[in-house]
Amino acid sequence: MKPRDIAARTGDLGILTARAFLAMIAPPYEIGEWVRQMEQIGVRSLGVAGITTIFTGMVLALQTALSLPTLGIKYYIGSVVSKSLVRELGPVLTALIVGGRIGAGMTAEIGTMKVTEQIDALRSMAADPVKKLVAPKLVATLVMLPALTVIGDALGILGGLIVATGTLNLTPGLYLNDVWDTLKLGDVFSGVAKSFFFAYFIAIIGCHNGLHTTGGADGVGRATTNTVVLAAILVLVSDFFLTKLFYILFST
Amino acid sequence: MPEALYQIRGLTKRYGTRTVLEDLDFDIYRGECLVILGRSGSGKSVTLRQLNGLEKPEAGSVELDGTDLTRLSERELFPIRRRIAMLFQGGALFDSMNVFDNVAFPLREHTEKPEAEIAETVRHKLSQVRLKDKDVEPKMPSDLSGGMKKRVALARSLALDPEVVLFDEPTTGLDPITSATIGKLMSSIQKDLGVTSVVVTHDIPLARRVGDRIALLADGRFCFLGSWAEAEDSNDPRLRDFLAGREEDEENAA
Ligand SMILES: Nc1ncnc2c1ncn2[C@@H]1O[C@H](COP(=O)(O)OP(=O)(O)OP(=O)(O)O)[C@@H](O)[C@H]1O
Ligand SMILES: [Mg+2]
């Protein structure tokens, strides 16, 4: 992409964002569609999100204990697992895994509607595609991704507990006390706040790519791939800047 | 002289370097049925998409009752589009909704009618396109034949009793008997309800039945626009070939 294309695309995304948020807050509310999307986006992603974080928690516990065995570090496994999950890995991994799934789903759905003239059919019947399609997806993602992240964090900490008690011979009490003592409200807050931003990026890119799909079924495939790649890159890059930002905001 | 509902002037539409419509001028009269003929790829669908503002032209104006649609924003076009129904060439049914919900969509979107009344209207519209069978209502578009999709789309486009209908190949893919029914339905909405219609079709019997005037689109312009009587008398070779279904090269060679 040339710089000019990037600028044009950023502009487009900005316009779509404004229209989607306006459509979101203006009545009538498409509550039924919101709920359907939340189910589609949230409930159906629970499995993959859970597996991702639970195993990440287990691996974190194991790696920490194995790589630094001499320092008695296993008594701090709760801290290590919970801090890294809640601040960083929970939001990012959930956004990558779930975001890939739901972003691709959005692009495929809207893109197919675009190339089969269903978007034009909506417009021809004086219905706004942004209101009908984009806004419900954005709402659902903004609600469900942070929710999945919190559930994922909890499951990850549980994963750490399984390894800590099962292979490292810690008592559950020791592990959980350590978690409880180190985890600050700010950690949880910055993790969840990140996932709001990730949710926004994923939904807006997924929908935008769908609405701009051309070139039949091939085009839908290309647009979908583009969403997965772009969403992942945006999540990882923005994560760095958000981490810095939240560090400045909450370090005091 | 009948009153013009649409006045199209200097309409030019390009895609990249390809000029599809070039400096097109025509009127559409209130209450008439204008049939647009033309070879595949000549720009018939593109022309229809200008008439409800789905696409903006590179130049020219499309005035409906004196309002230039090309100058309106998407939001400003909405009230106008409620009066204009469009049947898409591929049907464009919503994949995620069953037949009933597809036809009910415009009613739910733009009327406050209770569900019972909506259901009644939906059934009436479906029966008009010969889809009386009750078990068609819960079917999803992917489970319908091509001709059935067309008819459901037709029912959906007529759900709100439009003032103007834009039909893109309403009978393509239908058997002759169903085509005749659709033709009859189209004549009746025009005669009884005074609907203005623009019909793109390759179906010459349908064109003869419903068309008050016919237009032949070639090279971005109408090379013929007039009544059927004028069409019979015309000695425009392209029109004669088109109506007779002859190959162009044959004529040129002769
Ligand atoms: N969105 C678009 N982008 C690029 N080119 C387009 C687009 N829409 C139409 N065209 C081109 O414009 C020309 C006219 O297309 P149009 O769909 O109006 O043809 P048509 O007369 O309806 O043909 P058919 O009878 O096959 O439906 C074609 O060459 C087509 O490739
Ligand atoms: Mg066409």
Coordinates of C-alpha atoms and ligand atoms in Angstrom, one line a residue:
Chain A
M1 CA 0.0 0.0 0.0
K2 CA 1.1 3.5 -0.8
P3 CA 1.1 6.2 1.8
R4 CA -1.8 7.8 0.0
D5 CA -3.9 4.7 0.1
I6 CA -3.2 4.3 3.8
A7 CA -4.3 7.9 4.4
A8 CA -7.4 7.4 2.4
R9 CA -8.2 4.2 4.2
T10 CA -7.7 5.8 7.6
G11 CA -10.0 8.5 6.6
D12 CA -12.6 5.9 5.5
L13 CA -12.3 4.1 8.8
G14 CA -12.8 7.4 10.7
I15 CA -16.0 8.1 8.7
L16 CA -17.3 4.6 9.3
T17 CA -16.5 4.9 13.0
A18 CA -18.4 8.1 13.3
R19 CA -21.4 6.7 11.4
A20 CA -21.4 3.5 13.4
F21 CA -21.3 5.2 16.8
L22 CA -24.0 7.6 15.7
A23 CA -26.1 4.7 14.4
M24 CA -25.4 2.9 17.7
I25 CA -26.8 5.7 20.0
A26 CA -29.7 6.8 17.8
P27 CA -33.0 5.0 18.2
P28 CA -34.6 2.7 17.2
Y29 CA -32.2 0.2 18.7
E30 CA -31.9 -3.1 16.9
I31 CA -31.9 -5.0 20.2
G32 CA -32.7 -8.3 18.7
E33 CA -29.8 -8.0 16.3
W34 CA -27.5 -6.9 19.1
V35 CA -28.3 -10.0 21.1
R36 CA -27.9 -12.2 18.1
Q37 CA -24.5 -10.7 17.4
M38 CA -23.4 -11.0 21.1
E39 CA -24.3 -14.7 21.0
Q40 CA -22.5 -15.2 17.7
I41 CA -19.4 -13.2 18.7
G42 CA -19.2 -13.8 22.4
V43 CA -20.8 -17.1 23.4
R44 CA -19.5 -19.0 20.4
S45 CA -16.0 -17.8 21.0
L46 CA -15.9 -18.9 24.6
G47 CA -14.4 -22.3 23.8
V48 CA -11.4 -21.0 21.8
A49 CA -10.8 -18.1 24.2
G50 CA -10.9 -20.5 27.2
I51 CA -8.5 -23.0 25.7
T52 CA -6.1 -20.3 24.7
T53 CA -5.8 -18.7 28.0
I54 CA -6.0 -21.8 30.2
F55 CA -3.0 -23.4 28.4
T56 CA -1.2 -20.1 28.4
G57 CA -1.6 -20.0 32.2
M58 CA -0.3 -23.5 32.5
V59 CA 2.7 -22.9 30.3
L60 CA 3.5 -19.6 32.1
A61 CA 3.6 -21.5 35.4
L62 CA 5.7 -24.3 34.0
Q63 CA 8.2 -22.1 32.2
T64 CA 8.7 -19.8 35.2
A65 CA 9.4 -22.7 37.5
L66 CA 11.6 -24.5 35.0
S67 CA 13.7 -21.6 33.9
L68 CA 14.5 -20.2 37.3
P69 CA 14.5 -23.2 39.6
T70 CA 17.1 -22.1 42.1
L71 CA 15.6 -18.9 43.4
G72 CA 12.6 -20.5 45.1
I73 CA 10.6 -18.7 42.4
K74 CA 7.9 -21.2 42.5
Y75 CA 6.5 -19.3 45.5
Y76 CA 5.9 -16.4 43.2
I77 CA 4.3 -18.3 40.4
G78 CA 0.9 -16.8 41.3
S79 CA 2.3 -13.3 40.8
V80 CA 4.0 -14.0 37.5
V81 CA 1.1 -15.9 36.0
S82 CA -1.6 -13.4 37.1
K83 CA 0.4 -10.2 36.3
S84 CA 1.4 -11.3 32.8
L85 CA -2.0 -12.7 32.0
V86 CA -4.2 -9.9 33.3
R87 CA -2.0 -7.0 32.0
E88 CA -0.8 -8.5 28.7
L89 CA -1.4 -12.0 27.5
G90 CA -5.1 -12.3 28.3
P91 CA -6.2 -9.2 26.4
V92 CA -3.7 -9.7 23.5
L93 CA -4.1 -13.5 23.0
T94 CA -7.9 -13.2 23.3
A95 CA -7.9 -10.4 20.8
L96 CA -5.7 -12.3 18.4
I97 CA -7.6 -15.6 18.5
V98 CA -11.1 -14.4 18.9
G99 CA -10.5 -11.3 16.8
G100 CA -9.3 -13.4 13.9
R101 CA -12.4 -15.5 14.2
I102 CA -15.0 -12.7 14.5
G103 CA -13.2 -10.2 12.3
A104 CA -13.0 -12.7 9.5
G105 CA -16.7 -13.7 10.1
M106 CA -17.8 -10.1 9.8
T107 CA -15.9 -9.5 6.6
A108 CA -17.1 -12.8 5.1
E109 CA -20.7 -12.0 6.0
I110 CA -20.8 -8.4 4.9
G111 CA -18.5 -9.0 1.9
T112 CA -20.8 -11.7 0.6
M113 CA -23.8 -9.4 1.0
K114 CA -21.9 -6.7 -0.9
V115 CA -21.0 -8.8 -3.9
T116 CA -24.5 -10.3 -4.1
E117 CA -26.0 -6.8 -4.1
Q118 CA -27.7 -7.4 -0.7
I119 CA -26.1 -4.2 0.6
D120 CA -27.5 -2.3 -2.4
A121 CA -30.8 -4.0 -1.7
L122 CA -30.7 -2.6 1.8
R123 CA -29.9 0.9 0.5
S124 CA -32.6 0.6 -2.2
M125 CA -35.2 -0.1 0.5
A126 CA -34.0 3.0 2.4
A127 CA -32.3 1.0 5.2
D128 CA -28.8 2.0 6.3
P129 CA -26.3 -0.8 6.1
V130 CA -24.3 0.8 8.9
K131 CA -27.2 0.8 11.2
K132 CA -28.4 -2.6 10.2
L133 CA -25.1 -4.4 10.0
V134 CA -22.1 -2.5 11.4
A135 CA -23.5 -1.0 14.6
P136 CA -24.8 -4.3 16.0
K137 CA -21.5 -5.9 15.3
L138 CA -19.5 -3.1 16.9
V139 CA -21.7 -3.1 20.0
A140 CA -21.4 -6.8 20.4
T141 CA -17.7 -6.8 20.0
L142 CA -17.2 -3.9 22.4
V143 CA -19.2 -5.8 25.0
M144 CA -18.1 -9.3 24.4
L145 CA -14.3 -9.0 23.8
P146 CA -13.6 -7.4 27.2
A147 CA -16.0 -10.0 28.8
L148 CA -14.2 -12.8 27.1
T149 CA -10.9 -11.3 28.2
V150 CA -11.9 -11.3 31.9
I151 CA -13.2 -14.9 31.7
G152 CA -10.0 -15.8 29.9
D153 CA -7.9 -14.2 32.6
A154 CA -9.7 -16.2 35.3
L155 CA -9.3 -19.4 33.3
G156 CA -5.6 -18.7 32.8
I157 CA -5.0 -18.1 36.5
L158 CA -6.8 -21.4 37.0
G159 CA -4.5 -23.0 34.5
G160 CA -1.5 -21.8 36.5
L161 CA -3.1 -23.2 39.6
I162 CA -3.4 -26.6 38.0
V163 CA 0.3 -26.7 37.2
A164 CA 1.3 -25.1 40.5
T165 CA -0.5 -27.7 42.6
G166 CA -0.2 -30.7 40.2
T167 CA 3.4 -30.6 39.2
L168 CA 5.1 -28.0 41.4
N169 CA 3.6 -29.2 44.8
L170 CA 2.3 -25.8 45.9
T171 CA -0.8 -25.6 47.9
P172 CA -3.8 -23.8 46.3
G173 CA -3.9 -21.4 49.2
L174 CA -0.3 -20.3 48.7
Y175 CA -0.8 -19.8 44.9
L176 CA -4.0 -17.9 45.3
N177 CA -2.8 -15.7 48.1
D178 CA 0.1 -14.7 46.0
V179 CA -2.3 -13.9 43.1
W180 CA -4.5 -11.9 45.4
D181 CA -1.6 -9.9 47.0
T182 CA 0.0 -8.8 43.7
L183 CA -2.9 -8.2 41.5
K184 CA -4.0 -4.5 41.6
L185 CA -7.2 -3.1 40.3
G186 CA -5.1 -1.0 37.9
D187 CA -3.8 -4.2 36.3
V188 CA -7.3 -5.5 35.7
F189 CA -8.4 -2.1 34.5
S190 CA -5.5 -1.6 32.0
G191 CA -6.1 -5.1 30.6
V192 CA -9.8 -4.6 30.1
A193 CA -9.3 -1.1 28.7
K194 CA -6.9 -2.5 26.1
S195 CA -9.4 -5.1 25.0
F196 CA -11.9 -2.3 24.4
F197 CA -9.5 -0.7 21.9
F198 CA -8.8 -4.1 20.3
A199 CA -12.5 -4.8 20.0
Y200 CA -13.0 -1.5 18.2
F201 CA -10.1 -2.2 15.8
I202 CA -11.3 -5.7 15.0
A203 CA -15.0 -4.7 14.4
I204 CA -14.3 -1.6 12.4
I205 CA -11.8 -3.3 10.1
G206 CA -13.9 -6.4 9.7
C207 CA -16.9 -4.3 8.7
H208 CA -15.0 -1.9 6.6
N209 CA -13.3 -4.6 4.6
G210 CA -16.7 -6.3 4.1
L211 CA -18.4 -3.1 2.9
H212 CA -15.6 -2.5 0.4
T213 CA -15.4 -6.0 -1.0
T214 CA -15.4 -6.3 -4.8
G215 CA -14.8 -9.1 -7.2
G216 CA -17.1 -11.9 -6.3
A217 CA -16.3 -14.9 -4.2
D218 CA -12.6 -14.5 -4.8
G219 CA -12.8 -10.9 -3.5
V220 CA -14.6 -12.1 -0.3
G221 CA -11.7 -14.5 0.3
R222 CA -9.1 -11.8 -0.2
A223 CA -10.9 -9.3 2.0
T224 CA -11.3 -11.9 4.7
T225 CA -7.6 -12.7 4.8
N226 CA -6.8 -9.0 4.8
T227 CA -9.0 -8.5 7.8
V228 CA -7.2 -11.3 9.8
V229 CA -3.8 -9.9 9.0
L230 CA -4.6 -6.3 9.5
A231 CA -6.5 -6.9 12.7
A232 CA -3.6 -8.9 14.2
I233 CA -1.1 -6.2 13.3
L234 CA -3.2 -3.4 14.7
V235 CA -3.7 -5.4 17.9
L236 CA 0.0 -6.0 18.4
V237 CA 1.2 -2.5 17.4
S238 CA -1.5 -0.7 19.4
D239 CA -0.7 -2.9 22.4
F240 CA 2.7 -1.4 22.6
F241 CA 1.4 2.2 22.6
L242 CA -1.5 1.4 24.9
T243 CA 0.9 -0.2 27.4
K244 CA 3.0 2.9 27.4
L245 CA -0.1 5.1 27.7
F246 CA -1.5 3.1 30.6
Y247 CA 1.8 3.0 32.3
I248 CA 2.0 6.8 32.3
L249 CA -1.6 7.1 33.4
F250 CA -1.6 4.5 36.2
S251 CA 2.0 4.4 37.4
T252 CA 1.4 6.9 40.2
Chain B
M1 CA -47.6 15.4 -24.2
P2 CA -47.5 13.3 -21.0
E3 CA -45.9 14.7 -18.0
A4 CA -42.3 13.7 -17.3
L5 CA -41.6 12.1 -13.9
Y6 CA -37.9 11.7 -14.5
Q7 CA -35.7 14.0 -16.6
I8 CA -32.3 12.6 -17.3
R9 CA -29.8 14.9 -18.9
G10 CA -26.2 14.4 -20.1
L11 CA -25.8 11.3 -17.9
T12 CA -22.3 9.9 -18.1
K13 CA -21.0 7.0 -16.1
R14 CA -17.4 5.6 -16.2
Y15 CA -15.7 2.8 -14.5
G16 CA -11.9 3.5 -14.7
T17 CA -11.3 4.3 -18.3
R18 CA -14.4 2.5 -19.6
T19 CA -17.3 4.8 -20.4
V20 CA -20.5 2.8 -19.9
L21 CA -23.1 5.6 -20.3
E22 CA -22.2 8.7 -22.4
D23 CA -24.2 11.8 -22.4
L24 CA -27.6 10.1 -22.1
D25 CA -30.7 12.2 -22.4
F26 CA -34.2 10.9 -21.8
D27 CA -37.5 11.4 -19.9
I28 CA -39.7 8.9 -18.2
Y29 CA -43.3 9.8 -18.2
R30 CA -45.6 9.4 -15.2
G31 CA -47.5 6.2 -15.3
E32 CA -45.7 4.7 -18.3
C33 CA -43.7 1.5 -18.6
L34 CA -40.4 2.1 -20.3
V35 CA -38.6 -1.1 -21.4
I36 CA -34.9 -0.9 -21.8
L37 CA -33.3 -3.4 -24.2
G38 CA -29.7 -3.9 -24.9
R39 CA -27.0 -6.4 -25.3
S40 CA -25.3 -8.0 -22.3
G41 CA -22.8 -5.5 -20.8
S42 CA -24.3 -2.5 -22.5
G43 CA -25.1 -0.7 -19.2
K44 CA -28.8 -1.5 -18.6
S45 CA -28.3 -2.4 -14.9
V46 CA -26.0 0.6 -14.5
T47 CA -28.7 2.9 -15.9
L48 CA -31.3 1.5 -13.4
R49 CA -28.9 2.1 -10.5
Q50 CA -28.8 5.8 -11.4
L51 CA -32.6 6.1 -11.1
N52 CA -32.6 5.6 -7.3
G53 CA -29.2 7.1 -6.6
L54 CA -27.4 3.8 -5.8
E55 CA -24.6 5.1 -7.9
K56 CA -23.5 8.6 -8.8
P57 CA -22.7 9.5 -12.4
E58 CA -19.5 11.3 -13.5
A59 CA -21.6 13.9 -15.1
G60 CA -25.2 14.8 -15.8
S61 CA -28.4 15.0 -13.8
V62 CA -31.2 12.7 -12.9
E63 CA -34.2 14.7 -11.9
L64 CA -37.2 13.1 -10.2
D65 CA -40.1 15.5 -9.9
G66 CA -37.6 18.3 -10.2
T67 CA -35.2 17.0 -7.6
D68 CA -31.7 16.2 -8.9
L69 CA -30.9 12.8 -7.3
T70 CA -27.2 13.1 -8.2
R71 CA -26.8 16.1 -5.7
L72 CA -28.4 14.3 -2.8
S73 CA -26.6 12.7 0.1
E74 CA -27.3 9.1 1.0
R75 CA -29.4 10.3 3.9
E76 CA -31.4 12.6 1.7
L77 CA -32.0 9.8 -0.8
F78 CA -33.8 7.7 1.8
P79 CA -37.2 9.3 1.7
I80 CA -37.1 9.2 -2.1
R81 CA -36.1 5.5 -2.2
R82 CA -39.1 4.6 -0.1
R83 CA -41.2 5.5 -3.2
I84 CA -39.0 3.6 -5.6
A85 CA -38.8 -0.2 -5.6
M86 CA -36.0 -2.0 -7.2
L87 CA -35.8 -5.6 -8.3
F88 CA -32.2 -6.7 -8.7
Q89 CA -31.0 -8.9 -11.5
G90 CA -29.8 -11.5 -9.1
G91 CA -32.7 -11.1 -6.7
A92 CA -30.5 -9.9 -3.8
L93 CA -32.5 -11.7 -1.2
F94 CA -31.1 -11.5 2.3
D95 CA -29.4 -14.8 2.9
S96 CA -29.8 -14.6 6.6
M97 CA -33.6 -14.3 6.5
N98 CA -36.3 -16.7 5.3
V99 CA -38.7 -16.0 2.6
F100 CA -41.3 -14.5 4.9
D101 CA -38.9 -12.2 6.7
N102 CA -37.4 -11.0 3.4
V103 CA -40.8 -9.9 2.1
A104 CA -41.7 -8.5 5.5
F105 CA -38.5 -6.5 5.7
P106 CA -39.6 -3.3 4.0
L107 CA -42.9 -3.4 5.9
R108 CA -41.2 -3.8 9.3
E109 CA -38.7 -1.2 8.4
H110 CA -41.1 1.5 7.2
T111 CA -44.5 0.9 8.6
E112 CA -45.9 0.6 12.1
K113 CA -48.2 -2.2 11.1
P114 CA -48.9 -5.0 13.6
E115 CA -47.4 -8.4 12.8
A116 CA -50.8 -9.9 11.8
E117 CA -51.3 -7.3 9.2
I118 CA -47.8 -7.7 7.9
A119 CA -48.3 -11.4 7.6
E120 CA -51.5 -10.8 5.6
T121 CA -49.7 -8.4 3.2
V122 CA -46.7 -10.8 2.8
R123 CA -49.1 -13.7 1.9
H124 CA -50.9 -11.5 -0.5
K125 CA -47.7 -10.4 -2.2
L126 CA -46.4 -13.9 -2.4
S127 CA -49.6 -15.2 -4.0
Q128 CA -49.4 -12.4 -6.6
V129 CA -46.1 -14.0 -7.8
R130 CA -47.6 -17.5 -7.7
L131 CA -46.0 -18.5 -4.4
K132 CA -49.2 -19.5 -2.5
D133 CA -47.8 -22.6 -1.0
K134 CA -47.4 -22.0 2.8
D135 CA -44.3 -24.1 3.2
V136 CA -42.3 -21.7 1.0
E137 CA -42.5 -19.0 3.7
P138 CA -40.0 -20.6 6.2
K139 CA -37.5 -21.5 3.5
M140 CA -34.1 -19.9 3.3
P141 CA -33.1 -18.3 0.0
S142 CA -30.3 -20.8 -0.4
D143 CA -33.0 -23.5 -0.6
L144 CA -34.9 -21.9 -3.4
S145 CA -34.6 -22.4 -7.2
G146 CA -33.4 -19.4 -9.2
G147 CA -36.9 -18.6 -10.5
M148 CA -38.4 -18.8 -7.0
K149 CA -35.8 -16.4 -5.7
K150 CA -36.7 -14.0 -8.5
R151 CA -40.3 -14.2 -7.6
V152 CA -39.7 -13.7 -3.8
A153 CA -37.6 -10.7 -4.7
L154 CA -40.4 -9.4 -6.9
A155 CA -42.8 -9.8 -4.0
R156 CA -40.4 -8.0 -1.7
S157 CA -40.0 -5.1 -4.1
L158 CA -43.8 -4.6 -4.3
A159 CA -44.4 -4.9 -0.5
L160 CA -44.7 -1.2 0.1
D161 CA -46.8 -0.4 -2.9
P162 CA -44.2 1.8 -4.6
E163 CA -44.9 4.7 -7.0
V164 CA -42.0 3.8 -9.2
V165 CA -40.6 0.3 -9.9
L166 CA -37.2 -0.5 -11.4
F167 CA -37.2 -4.1 -12.6
D168 CA -33.9 -5.7 -13.7
E169 CA -34.8 -8.8 -15.8
P170 CA -38.0 -9.8 -13.9
T171 CA -38.6 -12.9 -15.9
T172 CA -35.2 -14.2 -16.6
G173 CA -35.0 -17.8 -15.5
L174 CA -38.8 -18.3 -15.2
D175 CA -40.8 -20.7 -17.2
P176 CA -43.1 -19.2 -19.9
I177 CA -46.3 -19.6 -17.8
T178 CA -44.9 -18.0 -14.7
S179 CA -43.4 -15.2 -17.0
A180 CA -46.9 -14.6 -18.3
T181 CA -48.2 -14.3 -14.8
I182 CA -45.5 -11.8 -13.9
G183 CA -46.3 -9.9 -17.1
K184 CA -49.9 -9.7 -16.1
L185 CA -49.0 -8.6 -12.6
M186 CA -46.8 -5.9 -14.0
S187 CA -49.5 -4.6 -16.4
S188 CA -52.1 -4.6 -13.6
I189 CA -50.0 -2.6 -11.1
Q190 CA -49.3 -0.1 -13.8
K191 CA -52.9 0.2 -15.1
D192 CA -54.7 -0.1 -11.7
L193 CA -52.3 1.7 -9.4
G194 CA -50.7 4.1 -11.9
V195 CA -47.2 2.8 -11.1
T196 CA -44.4 4.1 -13.3
S197 CA -42.1 1.3 -14.3
V198 CA -38.7 0.9 -15.9
V199 CA -38.1 -2.6 -17.0
V200 CA -34.8 -4.1 -18.2
T201 CA -35.4 -7.3 -20.1
H202 CA -34.4 -9.6 -22.8
D203 CA -37.8 -11.1 -22.9
I204 CA -39.4 -9.7 -26.0
P205 CA -42.9 -11.1 -25.5
L206 CA -42.9 -9.5 -22.0
A207 CA -41.6 -6.2 -23.5
R208 CA -44.4 -6.2 -26.0
R209 CA -46.9 -6.9 -23.4
V210 CA -46.0 -4.3 -20.8
G211 CA -43.9 -1.7 -22.6
D212 CA -45.5 1.6 -23.6
R213 CA -42.1 2.7 -25.0
I214 CA -38.9 0.8 -25.6
A215 CA -35.4 2.0 -25.6
L216 CA -32.4 0.2 -27.0
L217 CA -29.1 0.9 -25.2
A218 CA -25.9 0.6 -27.3
D219 CA -22.5 2.3 -27.0
G220 CA -23.6 4.3 -23.9
R221 CA -26.7 5.9 -25.5
F222 CA -30.2 5.0 -26.6
C223 CA -30.0 4.4 -30.3
F224 CA -33.8 4.1 -30.3
L225 CA -36.4 5.4 -27.9
G226 CA -40.1 5.3 -28.9
S227 CA -43.4 3.4 -29.0
W228 CA -43.8 -0.1 -30.3
A229 CA -45.5 1.3 -33.4
E230 CA -42.4 3.5 -34.0
A231 CA -40.2 0.6 -33.4
E232 CA -41.9 -1.5 -36.1
D233 CA -41.4 1.3 -38.5
S234 CA -37.8 2.1 -37.5
N235 CA -35.1 1.2 -39.9
D236 CA -32.3 1.5 -37.3
P237 CA -30.4 -1.7 -38.1
R238 CA -29.4 -2.4 -34.5
L239 CA -33.0 -2.3 -33.4
R240 CA -34.2 -4.5 -36.2
D241 CA -31.5 -7.0 -35.5
F242 CA -32.3 -6.9 -31.8
L243 CA -36.0 -7.5 -32.2
A244 CA -35.4 -10.2 -34.8
G245 CA -32.7 -11.8 -32.8
R246 CA -30.2 -11.7 -35.6
E247 CA -26.5 -11.5 -35.3
E248 CA -25.0 -8.1 -36.2
D249 CA -22.3 -9.5 -38.4
E250 CA -24.7 -11.2 -40.7
E251 CA -26.4 -7.9 -41.4
N252 CA -23.1 -6.0 -41.9
A253 CA -21.9 -8.7 -44.4
A254 CA -25.1 -8.4 -46.4
Ligands
LIG1 N1 -19.2 -1.6 -10.2 C1 -18.6 -1.7 -11.4 N2 -17.3 -1.6 -11.5 C2 -16.7 -1.7 -12.7 N3 -17.4 -1.9 -13.9 C3 -18.7 -2.1 -13.8 C4 -19.4 -2.0 -12.5 N4 -20.7 -2.1 -12.8 C5 -20.8 -2.3 -14.1 N5 -19.6 -2.3 -14.7 C6 -19.4 -2.5 -16.1 O1 -20.3 -1.7 -16.8 C7 -20.8 -2.4 -18.0 C8 -22.3 -2.5 -18.0 O2 -22.7 -3.3 -16.9 P1 -24.3 -3.6 -16.7 O3 -24.3 -4.5 -15.5 O4 -25.1 -2.4 -16.7 O5 -24.6 -4.5 -18.0 P2 -26.1 -5.0 -18.4 O6 -26.5 -4.2 -19.6 O7 -27.0 -4.9 -17.3 O8 -25.8 -6.4 -18.9 P3 -26.6 -7.8 -18.6 O9 -27.7 -7.9 -19.6 O10 -25.6 -8.9 -18.8 O11 -27.1 -7.7 -17.2 C9 -20.1 -3.7 -18.0 O12 -19.0 -3.7 -18.9 C10 -19.6 -3.9 -16.6 O13 -18.4 -4.6 -16.6
MG2 MG -27.7 -6.3 -16.0

